[in-house]
Every structure is written in structure tokens, then in C-alpha cells.
Coordinates of C-alpha atoms and ligand atoms in Angstrom, one line a residue:
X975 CA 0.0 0.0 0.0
X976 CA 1.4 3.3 -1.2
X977 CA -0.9 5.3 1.0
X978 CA -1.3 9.2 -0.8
X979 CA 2.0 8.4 -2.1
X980 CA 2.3 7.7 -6.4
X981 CA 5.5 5.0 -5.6
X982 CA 6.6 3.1 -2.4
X983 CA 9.5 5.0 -2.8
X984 CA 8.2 8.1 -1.8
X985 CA 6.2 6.8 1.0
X986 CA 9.5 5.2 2.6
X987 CA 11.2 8.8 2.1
X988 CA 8.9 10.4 3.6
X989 CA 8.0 7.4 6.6
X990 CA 11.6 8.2 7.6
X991 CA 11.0 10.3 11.1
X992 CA 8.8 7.5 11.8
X993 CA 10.8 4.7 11.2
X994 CA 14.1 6.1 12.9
X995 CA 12.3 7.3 15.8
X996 CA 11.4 3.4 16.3
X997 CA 15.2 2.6 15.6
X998 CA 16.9 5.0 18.2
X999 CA 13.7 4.2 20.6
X1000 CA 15.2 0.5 21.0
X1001 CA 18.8 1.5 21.2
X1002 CA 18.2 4.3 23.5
X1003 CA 17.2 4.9 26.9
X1004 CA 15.5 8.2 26.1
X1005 CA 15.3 9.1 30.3
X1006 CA 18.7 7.9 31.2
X1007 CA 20.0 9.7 27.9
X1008 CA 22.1 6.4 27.4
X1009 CA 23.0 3.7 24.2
X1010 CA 20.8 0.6 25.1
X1011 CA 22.8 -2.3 23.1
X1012 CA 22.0 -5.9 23.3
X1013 CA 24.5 -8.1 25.2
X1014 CA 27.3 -8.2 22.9
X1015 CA 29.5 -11.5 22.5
X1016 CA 33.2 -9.6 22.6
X1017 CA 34.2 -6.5 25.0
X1018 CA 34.0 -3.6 22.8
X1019 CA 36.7 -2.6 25.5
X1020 CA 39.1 -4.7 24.2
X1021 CA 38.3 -4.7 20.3
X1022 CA 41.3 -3.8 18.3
X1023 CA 39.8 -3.3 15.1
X1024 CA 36.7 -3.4 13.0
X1025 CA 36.2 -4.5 9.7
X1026 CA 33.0 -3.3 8.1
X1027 CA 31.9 -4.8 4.9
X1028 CA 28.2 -4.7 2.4
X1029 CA 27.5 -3.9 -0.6
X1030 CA 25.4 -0.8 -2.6
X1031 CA 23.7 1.3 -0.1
X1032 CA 24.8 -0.7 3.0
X1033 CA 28.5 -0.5 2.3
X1034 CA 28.0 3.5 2.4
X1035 CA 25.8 3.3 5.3
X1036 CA 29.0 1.2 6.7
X1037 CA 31.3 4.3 5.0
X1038 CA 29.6 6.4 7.2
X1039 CA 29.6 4.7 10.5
X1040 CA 33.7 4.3 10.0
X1041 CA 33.7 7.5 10.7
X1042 CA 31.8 7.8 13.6
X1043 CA 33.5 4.3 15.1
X1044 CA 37.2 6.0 14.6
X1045 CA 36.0 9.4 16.2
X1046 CA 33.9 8.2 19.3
X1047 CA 35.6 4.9 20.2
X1048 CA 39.1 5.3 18.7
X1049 CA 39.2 1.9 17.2
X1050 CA 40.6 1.3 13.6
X1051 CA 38.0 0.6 10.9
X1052 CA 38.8 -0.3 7.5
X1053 CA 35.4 -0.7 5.4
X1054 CA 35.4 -3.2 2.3
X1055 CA 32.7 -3.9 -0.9
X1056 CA 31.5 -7.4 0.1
X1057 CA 32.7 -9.0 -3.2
X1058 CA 36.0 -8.2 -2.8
X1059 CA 36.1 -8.8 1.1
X1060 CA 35.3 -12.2 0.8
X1061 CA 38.2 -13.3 -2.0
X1062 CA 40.7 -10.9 -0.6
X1063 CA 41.7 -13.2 2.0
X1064 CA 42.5 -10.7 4.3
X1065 CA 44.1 -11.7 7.4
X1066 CA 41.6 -11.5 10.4
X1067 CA 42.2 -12.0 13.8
X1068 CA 39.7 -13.2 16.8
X1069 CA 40.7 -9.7 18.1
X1070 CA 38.9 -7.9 16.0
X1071 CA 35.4 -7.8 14.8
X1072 CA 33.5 -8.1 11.3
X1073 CA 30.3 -5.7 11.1
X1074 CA 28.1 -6.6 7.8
X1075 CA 25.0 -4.8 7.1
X1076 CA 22.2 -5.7 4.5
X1077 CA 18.7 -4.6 4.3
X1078 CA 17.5 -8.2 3.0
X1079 CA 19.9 -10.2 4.8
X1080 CA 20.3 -12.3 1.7
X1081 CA 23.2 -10.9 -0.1
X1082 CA 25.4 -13.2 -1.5
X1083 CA 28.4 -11.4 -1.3
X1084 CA 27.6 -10.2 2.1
X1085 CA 27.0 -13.5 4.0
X1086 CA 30.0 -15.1 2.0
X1087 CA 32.0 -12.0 3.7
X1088 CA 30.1 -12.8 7.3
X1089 CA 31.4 -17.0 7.0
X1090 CA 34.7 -15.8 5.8
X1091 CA 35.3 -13.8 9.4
X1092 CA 33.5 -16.5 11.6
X1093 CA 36.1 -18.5 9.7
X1094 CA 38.9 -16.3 10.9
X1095 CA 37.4 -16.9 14.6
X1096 CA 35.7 -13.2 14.5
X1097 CA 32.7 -12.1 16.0
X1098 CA 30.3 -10.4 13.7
X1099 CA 27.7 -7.7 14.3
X1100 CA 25.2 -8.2 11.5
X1101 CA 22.7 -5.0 10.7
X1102 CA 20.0 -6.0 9.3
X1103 CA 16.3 -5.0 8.3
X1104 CA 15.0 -8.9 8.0
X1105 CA 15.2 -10.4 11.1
X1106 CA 14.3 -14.3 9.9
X1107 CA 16.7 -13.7 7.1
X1108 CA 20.0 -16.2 6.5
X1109 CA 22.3 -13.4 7.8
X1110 CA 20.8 -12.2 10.7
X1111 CA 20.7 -15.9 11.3
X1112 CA 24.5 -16.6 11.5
X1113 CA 25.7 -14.2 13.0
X1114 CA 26.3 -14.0 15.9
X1115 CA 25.2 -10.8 17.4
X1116 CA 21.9 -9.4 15.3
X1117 CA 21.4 -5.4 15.3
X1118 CA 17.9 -4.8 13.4
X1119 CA 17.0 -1.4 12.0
X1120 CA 13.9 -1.8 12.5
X1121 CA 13.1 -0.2 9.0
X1122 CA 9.5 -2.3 8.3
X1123 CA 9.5 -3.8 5.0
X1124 CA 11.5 -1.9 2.2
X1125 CA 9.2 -2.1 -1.4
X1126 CA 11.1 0.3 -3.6
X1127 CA 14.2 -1.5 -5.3
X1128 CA 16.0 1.6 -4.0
X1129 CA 17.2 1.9 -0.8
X1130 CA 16.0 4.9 1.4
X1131 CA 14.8 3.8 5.2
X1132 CA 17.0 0.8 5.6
X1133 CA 19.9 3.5 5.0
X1134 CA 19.1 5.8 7.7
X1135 CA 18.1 2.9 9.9
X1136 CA 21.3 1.2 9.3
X1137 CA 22.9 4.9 10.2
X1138 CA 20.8 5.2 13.3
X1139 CA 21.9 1.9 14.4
X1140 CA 25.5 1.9 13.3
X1141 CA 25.7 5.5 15.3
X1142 CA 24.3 3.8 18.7
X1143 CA 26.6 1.0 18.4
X1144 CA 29.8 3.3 17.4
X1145 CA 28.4 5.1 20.4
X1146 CA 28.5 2.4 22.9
X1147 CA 32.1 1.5 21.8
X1148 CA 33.3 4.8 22.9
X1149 CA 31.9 4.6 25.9
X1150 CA 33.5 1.0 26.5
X1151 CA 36.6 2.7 25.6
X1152 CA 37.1 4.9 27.6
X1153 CA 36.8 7.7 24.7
X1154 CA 33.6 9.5 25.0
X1155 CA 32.8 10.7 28.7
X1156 CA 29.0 10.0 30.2
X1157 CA 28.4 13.8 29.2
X1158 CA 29.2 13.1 25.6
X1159 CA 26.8 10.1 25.4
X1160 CA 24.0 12.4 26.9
X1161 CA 24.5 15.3 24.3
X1162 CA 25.3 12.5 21.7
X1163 CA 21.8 11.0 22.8
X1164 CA 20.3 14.0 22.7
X1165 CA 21.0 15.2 19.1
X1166 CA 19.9 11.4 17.7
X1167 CA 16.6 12.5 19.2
X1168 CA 15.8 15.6 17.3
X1169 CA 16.8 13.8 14.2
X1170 CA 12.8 12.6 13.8
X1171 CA 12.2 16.6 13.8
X1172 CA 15.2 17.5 11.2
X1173 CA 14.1 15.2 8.7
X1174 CA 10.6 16.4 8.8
X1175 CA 12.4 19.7 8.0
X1176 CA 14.0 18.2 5.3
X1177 CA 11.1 16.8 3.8
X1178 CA 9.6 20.4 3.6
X1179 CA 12.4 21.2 0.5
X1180 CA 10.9 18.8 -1.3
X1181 CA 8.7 21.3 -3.8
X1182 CA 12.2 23.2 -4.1
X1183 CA 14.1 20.1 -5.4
X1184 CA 11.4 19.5 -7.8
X1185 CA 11.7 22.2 -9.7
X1186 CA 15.6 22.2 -9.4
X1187 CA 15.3 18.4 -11.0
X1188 CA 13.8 19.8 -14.0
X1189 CA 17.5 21.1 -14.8
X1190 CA 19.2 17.6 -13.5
X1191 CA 16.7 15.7 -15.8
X1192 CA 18.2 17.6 -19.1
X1193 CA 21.8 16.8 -17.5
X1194 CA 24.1 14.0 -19.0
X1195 CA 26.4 13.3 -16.4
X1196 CA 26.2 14.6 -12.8
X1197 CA 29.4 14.6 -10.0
X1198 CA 28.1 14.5 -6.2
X1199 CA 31.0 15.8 -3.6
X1200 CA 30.9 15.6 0.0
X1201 CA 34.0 15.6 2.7
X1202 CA 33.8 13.6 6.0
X1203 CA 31.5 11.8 7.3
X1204 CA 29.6 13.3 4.3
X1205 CA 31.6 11.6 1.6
X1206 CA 30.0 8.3 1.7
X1207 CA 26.4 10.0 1.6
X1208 CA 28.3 11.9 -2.3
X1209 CA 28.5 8.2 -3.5
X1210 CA 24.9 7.1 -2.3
X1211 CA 23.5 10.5 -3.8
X1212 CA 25.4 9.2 -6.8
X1213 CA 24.4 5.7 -6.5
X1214 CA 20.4 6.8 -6.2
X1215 CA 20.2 8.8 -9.1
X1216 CA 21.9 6.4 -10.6
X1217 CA 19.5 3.5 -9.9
X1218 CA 16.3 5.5 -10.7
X1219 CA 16.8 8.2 -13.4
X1220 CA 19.7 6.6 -15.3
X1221 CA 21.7 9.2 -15.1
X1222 CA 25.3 9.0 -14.8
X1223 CA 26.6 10.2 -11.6
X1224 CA 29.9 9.5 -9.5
X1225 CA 30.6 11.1 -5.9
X1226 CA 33.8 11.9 -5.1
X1227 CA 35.5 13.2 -1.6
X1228 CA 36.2 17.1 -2.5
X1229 CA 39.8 16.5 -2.2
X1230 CA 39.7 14.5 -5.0
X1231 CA 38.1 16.8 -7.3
X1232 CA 41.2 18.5 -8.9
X1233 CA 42.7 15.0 -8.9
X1234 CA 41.1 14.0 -12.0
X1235 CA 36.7 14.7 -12.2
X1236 CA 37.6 19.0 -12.4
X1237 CA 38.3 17.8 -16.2
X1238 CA 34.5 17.2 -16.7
X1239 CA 33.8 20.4 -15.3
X1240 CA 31.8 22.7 -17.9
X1241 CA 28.2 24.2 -17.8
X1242 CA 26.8 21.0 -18.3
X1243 CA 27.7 19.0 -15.4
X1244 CA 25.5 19.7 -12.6
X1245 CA 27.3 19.0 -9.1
X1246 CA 25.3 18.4 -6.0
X1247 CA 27.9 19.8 -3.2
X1248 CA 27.1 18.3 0.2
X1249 CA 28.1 20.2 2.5
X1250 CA 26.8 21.5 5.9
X1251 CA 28.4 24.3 7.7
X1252 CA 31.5 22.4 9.7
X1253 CA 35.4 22.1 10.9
X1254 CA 36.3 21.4 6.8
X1255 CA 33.7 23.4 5.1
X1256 CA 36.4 26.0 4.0
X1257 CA 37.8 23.4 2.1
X1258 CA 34.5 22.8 0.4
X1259 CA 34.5 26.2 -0.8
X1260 CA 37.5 26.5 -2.7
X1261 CA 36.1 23.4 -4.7
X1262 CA 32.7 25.5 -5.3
X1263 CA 34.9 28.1 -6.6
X1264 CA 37.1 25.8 -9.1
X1265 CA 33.5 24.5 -10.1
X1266 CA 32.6 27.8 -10.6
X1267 CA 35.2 29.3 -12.5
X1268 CA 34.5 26.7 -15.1
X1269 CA 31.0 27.4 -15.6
X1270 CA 29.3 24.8 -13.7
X1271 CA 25.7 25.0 -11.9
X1272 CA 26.3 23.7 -7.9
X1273 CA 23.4 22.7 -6.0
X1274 CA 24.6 23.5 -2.2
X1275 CA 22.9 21.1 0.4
X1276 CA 23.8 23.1 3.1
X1277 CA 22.7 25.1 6.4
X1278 CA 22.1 28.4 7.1
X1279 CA 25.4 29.4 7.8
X1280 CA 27.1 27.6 4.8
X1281 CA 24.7 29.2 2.6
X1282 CA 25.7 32.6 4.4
X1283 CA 29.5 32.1 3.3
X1284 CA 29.2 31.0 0.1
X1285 CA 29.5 33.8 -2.6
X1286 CA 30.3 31.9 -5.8
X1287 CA 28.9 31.6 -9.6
X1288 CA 25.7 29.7 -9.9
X1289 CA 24.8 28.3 -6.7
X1290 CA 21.4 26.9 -6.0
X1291 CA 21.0 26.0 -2.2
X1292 CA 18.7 23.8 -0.6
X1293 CA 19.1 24.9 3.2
X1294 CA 18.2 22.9 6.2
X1295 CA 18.4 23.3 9.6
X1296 CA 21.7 24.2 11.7
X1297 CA 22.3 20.2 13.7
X1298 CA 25.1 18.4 15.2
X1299 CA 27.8 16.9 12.4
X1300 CA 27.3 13.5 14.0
X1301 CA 23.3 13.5 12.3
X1302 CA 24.1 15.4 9.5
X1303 CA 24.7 11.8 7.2
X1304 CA 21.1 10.8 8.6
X1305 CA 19.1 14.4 7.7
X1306 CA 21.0 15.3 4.8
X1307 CA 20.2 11.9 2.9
X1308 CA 16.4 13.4 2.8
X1309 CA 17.3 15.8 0.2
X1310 CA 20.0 13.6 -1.3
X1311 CA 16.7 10.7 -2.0
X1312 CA 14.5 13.4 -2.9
X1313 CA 16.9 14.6 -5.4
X1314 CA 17.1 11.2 -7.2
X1315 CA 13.4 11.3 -6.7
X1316 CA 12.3 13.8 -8.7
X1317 CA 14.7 13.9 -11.4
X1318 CA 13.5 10.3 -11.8
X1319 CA 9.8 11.0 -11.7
X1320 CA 10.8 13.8 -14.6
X1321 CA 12.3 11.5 -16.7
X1322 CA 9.3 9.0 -16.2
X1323 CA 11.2 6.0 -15.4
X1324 CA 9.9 3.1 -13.4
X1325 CA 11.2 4.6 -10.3
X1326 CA 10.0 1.8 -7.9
X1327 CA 11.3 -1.4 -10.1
X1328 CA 14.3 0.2 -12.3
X1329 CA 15.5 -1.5 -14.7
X1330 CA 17.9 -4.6 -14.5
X1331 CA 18.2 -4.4 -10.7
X1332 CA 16.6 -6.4 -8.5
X1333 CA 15.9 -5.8 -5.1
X1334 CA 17.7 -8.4 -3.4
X1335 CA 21.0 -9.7 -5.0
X1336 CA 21.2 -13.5 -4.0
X1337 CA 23.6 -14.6 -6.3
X1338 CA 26.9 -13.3 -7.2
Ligands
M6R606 O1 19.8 -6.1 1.0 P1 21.2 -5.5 1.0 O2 21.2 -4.3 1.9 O3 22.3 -6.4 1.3 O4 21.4 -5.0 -0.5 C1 22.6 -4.3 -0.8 C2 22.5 -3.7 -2.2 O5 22.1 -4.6 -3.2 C3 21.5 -2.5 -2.2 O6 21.7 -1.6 -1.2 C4 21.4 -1.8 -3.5 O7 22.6 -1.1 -3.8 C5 20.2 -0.9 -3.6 N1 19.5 -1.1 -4.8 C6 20.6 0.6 -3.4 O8 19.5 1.4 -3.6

């Protein structure tokens, strides 16, 4: 049932303050202003390292969460595409832990990865959305994201749910460590709870980005760029529009950009900057102004004080609330689905069953 919604994929963009308020409900003790975890089967206290692996939308849901893991609990993370985790043989030791996160719990690639690190003698964290799926079953320690069931072939909810749920558990590590103070948690608690409130902000741009799809729908090529914690959430804007409109789009970290993409640069490329008002956003500007310079149109996801400071070319800028960094992956991927939304829904594409994708991948 779409409800008033024209594709499931709308209706699970816009169920998302819903859904995540479920999600941090059961990891958090909303009173105490604490992470509520299951009982883990390893000490997070004496984890030396995490590997993190999915594929698609999950692996930059996993992107993401390295971030958070390095900063709140000090512990190494290095994050890995599922296909090539599993035949990489890397060397894993029962010291460390494996994290895999799928929406079906079915892919292929993603419980080959999961038997691979039990094989190694690791503990592994699995995040899914399908609790009687294969694995959620073998793992040993099952985080669900409490999504409710996913329709559209593209991923929204489940990402933010895996977010939401990968930020608790990155959370509760730095607590074990010794890294985050009890004060932390609290304030760290208390920004997950307003996120409910900032996406339904961030669902309020969607007339804006509709009519700023009608120039993305003309456009061959797009490039998304992000920085951070923000990066991953470049490649997943890439990724959606992608999936839905058929448009080809690449996100690259905004270091990267005069490593090679600046080439594309002309008044034809569109580039969605990502890019909220924080500790590197300086950085962000100077790529703006190379984009700038040679002609291109940015679309500036951004807040009110980003959009203050930047003065370049053609900007557009699709402005949401000031918010701690830690939830700006989570709020900012509203405008990032609605982009790919729209553009899709202009270009009249089967938005909810694209073509040649299915929605679970069970074979390789
Ligand atoms: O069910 P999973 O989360 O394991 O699926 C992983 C990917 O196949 C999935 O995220 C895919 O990339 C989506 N179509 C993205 O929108």
C-alpha cells in the first residue's frame, strides 16, 4: 500500500521520522540519555579493530559509521565492498570484529564476507532490516534497523536505519573505551533524538528540489562531492540517481576533485555539493569556486550558515536546519533521496522497479 504516495519510494522517504524514531527508541534509553545495546558476545573494550563490509547502499551506510567508530571509540575501521572482502583473504584476527550490514539479509556477497570472518574466529555484528533472514541468522550478534519492510528497489529507510543503528553501536564503543565521557553520550543522545524533527524539515524542501530536477533531468552526467563523514552519503546520492533516473553520476570526496573529475567540469555537469556548515567546510568552498570558475551550476545542500558564506557563480542552495555533524549523514540523505526522486519522476522511469536491478541480490 502506497498510501497518498504515487511510488513506495516516496512513501519510505517520507516514513523516515517515523521509522528512525522506532530505531533510536530501541537503542536508547530516552530518560537515562544512554545507548541501550543488546549483550554483545566480545568486550567492545578490548576490540582492536573493525572490519566493516556490504554492498550498494549498506556499504556506504557502513562508509559512514567508520567515521563515527574512529572518532567516538578510537578503534581502527577499514570498510570493504563485500565482493572483494570475501576473496581478498584478508588476514583476520579473533581480536577484531567483522560488522556486515544488509537490508535483506540475503546478499550473497555479504554473508560469503560474514562466514569468511567466523572462519577467521571473529565475532560479527550483523545490521539487518530482516530479522528471519539467513544473515541475521549466522551471525552472531543481530542489530535490526527496524526499517518495516522496504518495497522500492531503491534503498532509502534501511539507510538511515542502518545509520541510526550503526551511530548507537559506534556510540556504545566509545563509551567502552574509555573515549567518549558520560556527558558526551548524553549530548550524543540527545542530538539522535531531534533527528525525527530534522528530517521532517528536510522533507519540507521537497517542492524546491522538484523544480531544481527539472535542470538535473536535461543533464548528462552529474558529480556528487561531500567531505567527511559526508563523503560516503556523495557516492549514495550518486548511487540513487543512478539507480532511478539513469543518469550517470559518480561522488567523489572534495579532495579528490582536482585530482582528476575537475576535467568534466563545464556548464553541463551539474554538481550536487554536500556540504553542511562544519570544521572542513572551507575546504568545500575552494572546490565550489574551481566549479565555478569553469562554468558549472552547484546545488549546495547546506545550512544556514554555509549558505551565508558561500559567494560563488551559480549556486542553488537547498538549506536545512543548523544540527550536530554526528546526524548530518542521517538528515541530509532526505534531500540527497528526494533529489534522485524527482529527477526520476521527470524523466518518467519506473522509479519503484528500475530496470535490471533487482531488489535483493542473492547470487553473485
Ligand atoms: O539487501 P542489501 O542491503 O544487502 O542490499 C545491498 C544492495 O544490493 C542494495 O543496497 C542496492 O545497492 C540498492 N538497490 C541501493 O539502492
Amino acid at each position: 500500500d502506497k498510501g497518498n504516495h504515487r511510488h513506495f519510494m516516496a512513501k519510505e522517504i517520507y516514513e523516515q521520522p517515523e521509522v528512525i524514531s522506532h530505531t533510536f527508541g530501541h537503542y536508547l534509553d530516552l530518560a537515562a540519555e544512554t545507548v541501550t545495546l543488546p549483550e554483545l558476545p566480545f568486550d567492545p573494550k578490548t576490540v582492536t579493530n573493525i572490519s566493516i563490509t556490504a554492498c550498494g547502499t549498506a556499504l556506504y551506510a557502513g562508509a559512514v559509521a567508520e567515521y563515527w567508530f574512529e572518532r567516538f571509540g578510537r578503534v581502527p575501521v577499514s570498510t570493504d565492498i563485500a565482493s572483494e572482502f570475501r576473496y581478498r583473504e584478508t588476514p583476520l584476527t579473533p581480536d577484531g570484529i567483522t560488522i556486515v550490514i544488509s537490508q535483506s539479509g540475503e546478499t550473497a556477497d555479504t554473508l560469503a564476507s560474514l562466514r569468511y570472518a567466523k572462519e577467521c574466529g571473529q565475532k560479527v555484528v550483523a545490521v539487518v532490516n530482516v530479522p528471519t533472514s539467513t544473515i541475521a541468522r549466522e551471525a552472531d550478534v543481530v542489530l535490526p534497523i527496524l526499517a518495516g519492510p522496504e518495497i522500492g528497489v531503491a534503498s532509502t529507510k534501511a539507510f538511515t536505519c542502518q545509520l541510526a543503528t550503526l551511530a548507537c553501536l559506534a556510540v556504545a564503543f566509545g563509551r567502552a573505551k574509555g573515549v567518549l565521557e558520560e556527558a558526551d553520550e548524553h549530548k550524543l543522545v540527545r542530538a539522535f533524538m531531534e533527528v525525527p524533527r530534522l528530517m521532517t524539515e528536510a522533507l519540507k524542501l521537497s517542492p524546491e528540489i522538484e523544480v531544481l530536477a527539472r535542470t538535473l533531468a536535461k543533464a548528462r552526467d552529474v558529480l556528487y562531492l561531500g567531505r567527511g563523514s559526508n563523503y560516503p552519503l556523495a557516492l549514495e546520492g550518486a548511487l540513487k540517481l543512478k539507480e532511478i533516473s539513469y543518469i550517470h553520476a559518480e561522488g567523489y570526496a572534495g579532495g579528490e576533485l582536482k585530482h582528476g573529475p575537475i576535467a568534466l567540469i563545464d556548464e553541463k555537469m551539474p554538481v550536487v555539493v554536500i556540504a553542511p556548515h562544519d570544521r572542513i567546510f572551507d575546504k568545500t568552498v575552494s572546490n565550489m569556486e574551481e566549479v565555478a570558475a569553469r562554468g558549472g551550476r552547484i546545488i549546495l545542500v547546506t545550512d544556514p550558515l554555509g549558505a551565508a558564506a558561500v559567494d560563488v557563480g551559480a549556486v542553488q542552495k537547498l538549506i536545512l536546519p543548523e544540527m550536530p555533524s554526528t546526524v548530518c549523514p542521517m538528515v541530509y540523505s532526505i534531500p540527497v533521496q528526494l533529489i534522485a526522486y524527482h529527477t526520476a519522476v521527470i524523466m518518467g522511469t519506473d522509479v519503484d522497479q528500475p530496470r535490471n536491478l533487482a531488489k535483493s541480490v542473492t547470487v553473485e
